[in-house]
mmCIF file of C-alpha atoms in Angstrom:
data_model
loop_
_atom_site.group_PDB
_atom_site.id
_atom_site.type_symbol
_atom_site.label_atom_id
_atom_site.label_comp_id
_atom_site.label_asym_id
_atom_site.label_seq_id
_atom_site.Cartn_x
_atom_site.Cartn_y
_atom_site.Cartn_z
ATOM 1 C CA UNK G 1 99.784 274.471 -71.384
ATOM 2 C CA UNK G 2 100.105 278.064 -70.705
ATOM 3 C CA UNK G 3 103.587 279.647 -69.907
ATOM 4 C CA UNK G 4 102.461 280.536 -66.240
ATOM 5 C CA UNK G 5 101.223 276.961 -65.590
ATOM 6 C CA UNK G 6 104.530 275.279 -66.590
ATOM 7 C CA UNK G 7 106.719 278.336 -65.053
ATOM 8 C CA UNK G 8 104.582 277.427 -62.138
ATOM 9 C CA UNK G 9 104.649 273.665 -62.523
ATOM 10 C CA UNK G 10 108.370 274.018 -62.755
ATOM 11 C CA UNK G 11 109.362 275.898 -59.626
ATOM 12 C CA UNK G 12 106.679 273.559 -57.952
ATOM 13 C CA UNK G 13 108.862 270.605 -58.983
ATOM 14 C CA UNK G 14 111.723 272.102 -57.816
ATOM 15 C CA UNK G 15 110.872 273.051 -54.829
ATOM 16 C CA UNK G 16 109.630 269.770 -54.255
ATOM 17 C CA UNK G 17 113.028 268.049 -55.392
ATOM 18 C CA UNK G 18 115.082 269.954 -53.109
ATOM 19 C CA UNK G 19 112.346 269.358 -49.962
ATOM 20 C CA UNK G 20 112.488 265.494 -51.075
ATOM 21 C CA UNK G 21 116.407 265.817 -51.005
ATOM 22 C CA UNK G 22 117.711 268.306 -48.082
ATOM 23 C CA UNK G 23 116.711 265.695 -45.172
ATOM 24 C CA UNK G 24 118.599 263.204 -47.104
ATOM 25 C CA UNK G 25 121.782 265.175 -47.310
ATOM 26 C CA UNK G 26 121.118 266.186 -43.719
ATOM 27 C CA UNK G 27 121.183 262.268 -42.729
ATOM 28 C CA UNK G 28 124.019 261.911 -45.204
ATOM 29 C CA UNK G 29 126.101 264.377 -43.398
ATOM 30 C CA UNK G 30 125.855 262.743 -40.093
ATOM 31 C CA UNK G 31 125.906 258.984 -40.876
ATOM 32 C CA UNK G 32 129.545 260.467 -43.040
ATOM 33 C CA UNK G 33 130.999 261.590 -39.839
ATOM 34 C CA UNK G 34 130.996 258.084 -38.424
ATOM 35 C CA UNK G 35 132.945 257.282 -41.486
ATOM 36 C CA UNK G 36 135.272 259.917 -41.143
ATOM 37 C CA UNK G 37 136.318 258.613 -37.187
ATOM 38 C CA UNK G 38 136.239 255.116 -38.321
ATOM 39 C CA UNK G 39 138.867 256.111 -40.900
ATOM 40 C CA UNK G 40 140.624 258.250 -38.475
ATOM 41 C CA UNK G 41 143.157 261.372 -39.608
ATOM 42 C CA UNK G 42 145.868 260.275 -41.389
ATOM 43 C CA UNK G 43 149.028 262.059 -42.664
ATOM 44 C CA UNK G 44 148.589 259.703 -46.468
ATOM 45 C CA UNK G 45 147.818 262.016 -49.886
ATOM 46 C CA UNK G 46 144.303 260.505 -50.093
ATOM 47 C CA UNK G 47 143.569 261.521 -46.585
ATOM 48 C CA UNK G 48 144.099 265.352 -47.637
ATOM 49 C CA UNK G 49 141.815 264.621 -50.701
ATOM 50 C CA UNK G 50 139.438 263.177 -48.208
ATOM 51 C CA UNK G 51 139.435 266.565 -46.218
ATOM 52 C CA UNK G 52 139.716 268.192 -49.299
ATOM 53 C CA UNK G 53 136.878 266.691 -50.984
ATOM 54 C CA UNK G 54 134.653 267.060 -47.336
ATOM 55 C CA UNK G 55 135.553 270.780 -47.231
ATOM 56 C CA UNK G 56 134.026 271.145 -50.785
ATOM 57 C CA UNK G 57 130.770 269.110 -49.675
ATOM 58 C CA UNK G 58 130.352 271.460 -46.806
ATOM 59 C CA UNK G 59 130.506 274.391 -49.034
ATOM 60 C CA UNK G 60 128.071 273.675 -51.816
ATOM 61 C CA UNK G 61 125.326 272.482 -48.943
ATOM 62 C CA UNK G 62 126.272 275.575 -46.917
ATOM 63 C CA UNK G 63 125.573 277.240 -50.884
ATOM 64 C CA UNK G 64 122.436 275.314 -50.862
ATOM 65 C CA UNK G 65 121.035 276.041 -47.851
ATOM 66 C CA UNK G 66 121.765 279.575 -47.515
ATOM 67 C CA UNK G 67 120.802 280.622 -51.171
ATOM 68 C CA UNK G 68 118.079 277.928 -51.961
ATOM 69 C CA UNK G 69 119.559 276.427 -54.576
ATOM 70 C CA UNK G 70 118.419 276.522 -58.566
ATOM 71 C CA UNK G 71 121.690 278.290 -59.466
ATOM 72 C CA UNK G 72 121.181 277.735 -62.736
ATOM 73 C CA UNK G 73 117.763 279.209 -63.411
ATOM 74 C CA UNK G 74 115.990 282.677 -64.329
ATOM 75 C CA UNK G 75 115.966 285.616 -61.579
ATOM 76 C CA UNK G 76 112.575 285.220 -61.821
ATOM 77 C CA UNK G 77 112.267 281.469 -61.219
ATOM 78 C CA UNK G 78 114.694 281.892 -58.180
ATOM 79 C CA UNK G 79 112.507 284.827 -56.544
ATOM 80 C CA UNK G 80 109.719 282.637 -57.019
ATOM 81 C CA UNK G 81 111.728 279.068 -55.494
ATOM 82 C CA UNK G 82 113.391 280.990 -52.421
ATOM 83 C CA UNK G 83 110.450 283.031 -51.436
ATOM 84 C CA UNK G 84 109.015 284.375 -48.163
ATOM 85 C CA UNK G 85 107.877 280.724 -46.550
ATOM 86 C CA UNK G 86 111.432 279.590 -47.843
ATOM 87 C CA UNK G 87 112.774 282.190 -45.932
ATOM 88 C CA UNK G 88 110.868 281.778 -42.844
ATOM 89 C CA UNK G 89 111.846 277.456 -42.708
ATOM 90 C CA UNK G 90 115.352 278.766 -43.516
ATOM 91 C CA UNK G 91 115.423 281.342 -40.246
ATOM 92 C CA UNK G 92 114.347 277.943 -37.786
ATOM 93 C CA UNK G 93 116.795 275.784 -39.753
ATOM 94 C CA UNK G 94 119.634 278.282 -39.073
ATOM 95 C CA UNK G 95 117.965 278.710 -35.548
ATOM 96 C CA UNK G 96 118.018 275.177 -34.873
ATOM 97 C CA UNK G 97 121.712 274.504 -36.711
ATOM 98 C CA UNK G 98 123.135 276.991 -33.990
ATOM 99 C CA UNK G 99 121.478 275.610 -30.773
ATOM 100 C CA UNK G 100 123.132 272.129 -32.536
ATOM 101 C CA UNK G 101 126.288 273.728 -32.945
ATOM 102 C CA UNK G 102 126.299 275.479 -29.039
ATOM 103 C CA UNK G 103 125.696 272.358 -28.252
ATOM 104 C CA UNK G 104 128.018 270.013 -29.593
ATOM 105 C CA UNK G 105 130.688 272.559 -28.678
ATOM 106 C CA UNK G 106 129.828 272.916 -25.177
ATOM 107 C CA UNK G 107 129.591 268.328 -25.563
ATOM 108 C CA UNK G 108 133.302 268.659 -26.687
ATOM 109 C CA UNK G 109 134.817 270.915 -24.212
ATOM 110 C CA UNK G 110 133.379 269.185 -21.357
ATOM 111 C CA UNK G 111 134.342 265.557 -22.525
ATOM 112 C CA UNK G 112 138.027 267.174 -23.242
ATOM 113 C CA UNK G 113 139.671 264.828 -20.542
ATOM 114 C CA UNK G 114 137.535 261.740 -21.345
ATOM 115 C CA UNK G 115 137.932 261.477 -24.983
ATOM 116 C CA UNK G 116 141.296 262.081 -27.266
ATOM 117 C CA UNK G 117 139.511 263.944 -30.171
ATOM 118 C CA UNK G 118 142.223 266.091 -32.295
ATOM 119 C CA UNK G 119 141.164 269.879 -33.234
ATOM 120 C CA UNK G 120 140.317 268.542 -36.434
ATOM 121 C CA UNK G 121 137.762 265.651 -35.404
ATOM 122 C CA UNK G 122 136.338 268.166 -33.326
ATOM 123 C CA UNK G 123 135.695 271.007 -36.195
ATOM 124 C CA UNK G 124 134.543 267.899 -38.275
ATOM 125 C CA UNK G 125 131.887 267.220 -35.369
ATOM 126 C CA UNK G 126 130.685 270.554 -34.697
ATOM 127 C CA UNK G 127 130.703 271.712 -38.663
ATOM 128 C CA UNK G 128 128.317 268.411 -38.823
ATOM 129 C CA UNK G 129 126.038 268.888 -36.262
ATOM 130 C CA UNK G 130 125.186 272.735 -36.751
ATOM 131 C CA UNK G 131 124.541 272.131 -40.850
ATOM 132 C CA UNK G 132 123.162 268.569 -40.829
ATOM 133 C CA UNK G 133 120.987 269.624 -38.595
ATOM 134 C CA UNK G 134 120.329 272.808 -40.473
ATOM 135 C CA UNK G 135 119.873 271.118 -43.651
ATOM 136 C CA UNK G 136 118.004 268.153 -42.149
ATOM 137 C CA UNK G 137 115.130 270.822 -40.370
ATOM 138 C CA UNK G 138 114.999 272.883 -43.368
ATOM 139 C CA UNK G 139 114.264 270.034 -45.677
ATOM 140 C CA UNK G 140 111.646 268.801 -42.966
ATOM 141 C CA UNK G 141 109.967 272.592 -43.001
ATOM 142 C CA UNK G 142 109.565 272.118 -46.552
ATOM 143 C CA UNK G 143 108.478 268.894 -47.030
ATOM 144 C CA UNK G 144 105.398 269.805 -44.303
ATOM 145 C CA UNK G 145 104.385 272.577 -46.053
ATOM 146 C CA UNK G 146 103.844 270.837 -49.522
ATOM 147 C CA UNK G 147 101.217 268.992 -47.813
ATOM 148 C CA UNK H 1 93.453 288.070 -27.091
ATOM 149 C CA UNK H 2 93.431 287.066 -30.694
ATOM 150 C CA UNK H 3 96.998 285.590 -31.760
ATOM 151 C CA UNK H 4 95.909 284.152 -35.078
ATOM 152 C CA UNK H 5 95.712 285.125 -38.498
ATOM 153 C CA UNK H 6 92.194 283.653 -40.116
ATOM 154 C CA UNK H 7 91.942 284.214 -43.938
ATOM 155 C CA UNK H 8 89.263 283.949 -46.613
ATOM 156 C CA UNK H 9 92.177 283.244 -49.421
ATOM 157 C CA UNK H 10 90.805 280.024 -50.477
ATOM 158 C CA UNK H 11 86.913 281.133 -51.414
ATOM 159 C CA UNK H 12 88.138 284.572 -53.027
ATOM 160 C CA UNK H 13 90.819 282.274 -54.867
ATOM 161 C CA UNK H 14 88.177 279.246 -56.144
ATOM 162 C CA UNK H 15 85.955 282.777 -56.828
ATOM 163 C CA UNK H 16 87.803 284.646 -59.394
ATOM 164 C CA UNK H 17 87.955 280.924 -60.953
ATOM 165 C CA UNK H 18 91.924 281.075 -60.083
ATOM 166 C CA UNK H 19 94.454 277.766 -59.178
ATOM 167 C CA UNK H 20 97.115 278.061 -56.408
ATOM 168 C CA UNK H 21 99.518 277.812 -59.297
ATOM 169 C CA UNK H 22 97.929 280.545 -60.849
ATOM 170 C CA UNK H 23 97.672 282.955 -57.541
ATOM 171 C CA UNK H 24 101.088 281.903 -57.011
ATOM 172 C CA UNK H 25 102.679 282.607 -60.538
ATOM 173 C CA UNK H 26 100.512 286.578 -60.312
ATOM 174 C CA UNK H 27 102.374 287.358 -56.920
ATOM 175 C CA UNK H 28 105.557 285.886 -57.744
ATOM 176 C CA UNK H 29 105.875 283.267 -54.978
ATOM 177 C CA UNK H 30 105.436 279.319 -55.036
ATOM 178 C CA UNK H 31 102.426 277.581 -55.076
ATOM 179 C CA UNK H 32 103.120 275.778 -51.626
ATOM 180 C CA UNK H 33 103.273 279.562 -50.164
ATOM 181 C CA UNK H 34 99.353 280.210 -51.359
ATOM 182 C CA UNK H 35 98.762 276.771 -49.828
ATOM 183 C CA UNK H 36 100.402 277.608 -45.956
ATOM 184 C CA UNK H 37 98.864 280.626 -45.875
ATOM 185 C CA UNK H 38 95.463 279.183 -46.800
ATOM 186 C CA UNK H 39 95.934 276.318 -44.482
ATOM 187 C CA UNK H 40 96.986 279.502 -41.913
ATOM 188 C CA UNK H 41 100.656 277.393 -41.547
ATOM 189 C CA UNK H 42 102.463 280.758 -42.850
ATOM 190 C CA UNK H 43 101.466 284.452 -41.512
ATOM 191 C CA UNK H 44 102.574 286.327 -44.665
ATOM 192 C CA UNK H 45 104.363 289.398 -44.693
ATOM 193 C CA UNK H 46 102.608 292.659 -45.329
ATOM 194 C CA UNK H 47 103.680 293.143 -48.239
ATOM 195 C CA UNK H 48 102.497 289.275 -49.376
ATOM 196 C CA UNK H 49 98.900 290.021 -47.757
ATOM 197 C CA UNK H 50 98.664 293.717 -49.581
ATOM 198 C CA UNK H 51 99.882 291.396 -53.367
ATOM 199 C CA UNK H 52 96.939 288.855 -52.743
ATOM 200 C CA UNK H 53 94.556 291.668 -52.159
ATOM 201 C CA UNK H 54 95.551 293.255 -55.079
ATOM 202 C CA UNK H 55 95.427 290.009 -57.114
ATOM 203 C CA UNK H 56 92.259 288.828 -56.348
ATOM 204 C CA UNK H 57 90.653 292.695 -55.910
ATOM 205 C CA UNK H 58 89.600 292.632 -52.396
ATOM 206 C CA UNK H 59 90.428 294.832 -49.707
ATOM 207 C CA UNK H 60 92.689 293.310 -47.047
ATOM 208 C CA UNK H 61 90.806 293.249 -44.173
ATOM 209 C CA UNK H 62 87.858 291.457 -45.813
ATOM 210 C CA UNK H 63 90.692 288.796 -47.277
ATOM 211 C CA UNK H 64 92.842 289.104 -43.750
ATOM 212 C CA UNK H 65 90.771 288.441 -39.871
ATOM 213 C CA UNK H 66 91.881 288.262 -36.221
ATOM 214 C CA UNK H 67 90.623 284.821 -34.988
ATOM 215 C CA UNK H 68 89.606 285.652 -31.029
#
């Protein structure tokens, strides 16, 4: 096999690994936030190393999302993984992770009176909607144009 | 007026005897960008267009067409 087929065959597989696997974090990321109000906030060690492990789970999708993941391959091979379609999904993702986070905000501030949400269940809800939704379009994007 | 970006990437590709992979791997993108823009799902940038002209030696506006 020559070295562009398998450099080619590789970034192929990637790129189909992460289309197979940002919808499922996207879904992941919501169905967790029913967890997280069916647990409530607590004032207990293990619920800061439940926000503290969360936090941490936001950032590396956030990472994944915004860089295209593959941290740990050649320049080359990550040109060739994020390119310009990449891009392009990435730009509605982001598009549609801000109408979801508009949204969900404006949702919050109206309900206000009717429902006792603390500042933190709220950040929790918005930081969820905008990326999961983010993540869970991008992954979509992707997944369409593999065929 | 014409809003859509027809191509002739696929029979200049399967021409010079080339894969997607292969197209792909000379312009330095991913094989499922050669496939969008074939299928006309992606409008590639200029600079995309003027690298598959180059790769498969054609001018761009034989490879590249306005579909009215």
């Amino acid at each position: 096999m020559s070295e562009v087929n398998s450099n080619s065959e590789m970034v192929d597989r990637i790129v189909s690994r992460r289309a197979r696997l940002l919808p499922v974090l996207g879904l992941f990321l919501i169905i967790q936030q029913f967890a997280h109000f069916a647990n409530g906030e607590g004032d207990r060690l293990v619920d800061d190393f439940r926000i503290g492990a969360w936090v941490v789970m936001i950032l590396l999708i956030l990472a994944l999302l915004t860089t295209g993941g593959a941290w740990f391959r050649s320049a080359k091979m990550r040109a060739m993984i994020d390119d310009e379609s990449a891009r392009a999904n990435r730009t509605k993702a982001l598009s549609t992770g801000f109408v979801c986070t508009i949204l969900t905000s404006i949702i919050c501030y109206v309900m206000r009176g009717a429902w006792e949400f603390s500042v933190g269940e709220v950040i929790h809800l918005i930081v969820t909607a905008g990326l999961g939704s983010a993540v869970f379009r991008f992954g979509l994007l992707e997944r369409r144009d593999l065929g | 007026m014409a809003d859509r970006l027809g191509n002739h990437l696929r029979d200049a590709r399967e021409a010079k005897g080339l894969t997607q992979a292969q197209l792909a791997e000379a312009i330095g993108v991913s094989r499922k960008t050669v496939n969008t823009v074939e299928n006309g799902v992606f409008v590639p940038s200029t600079l995309i267009a003027l690298k598959l002209a180059a790769a498969l030696a054609m001018p761009l506006e034989e490879l590249f067409f306005l579909v009215e």
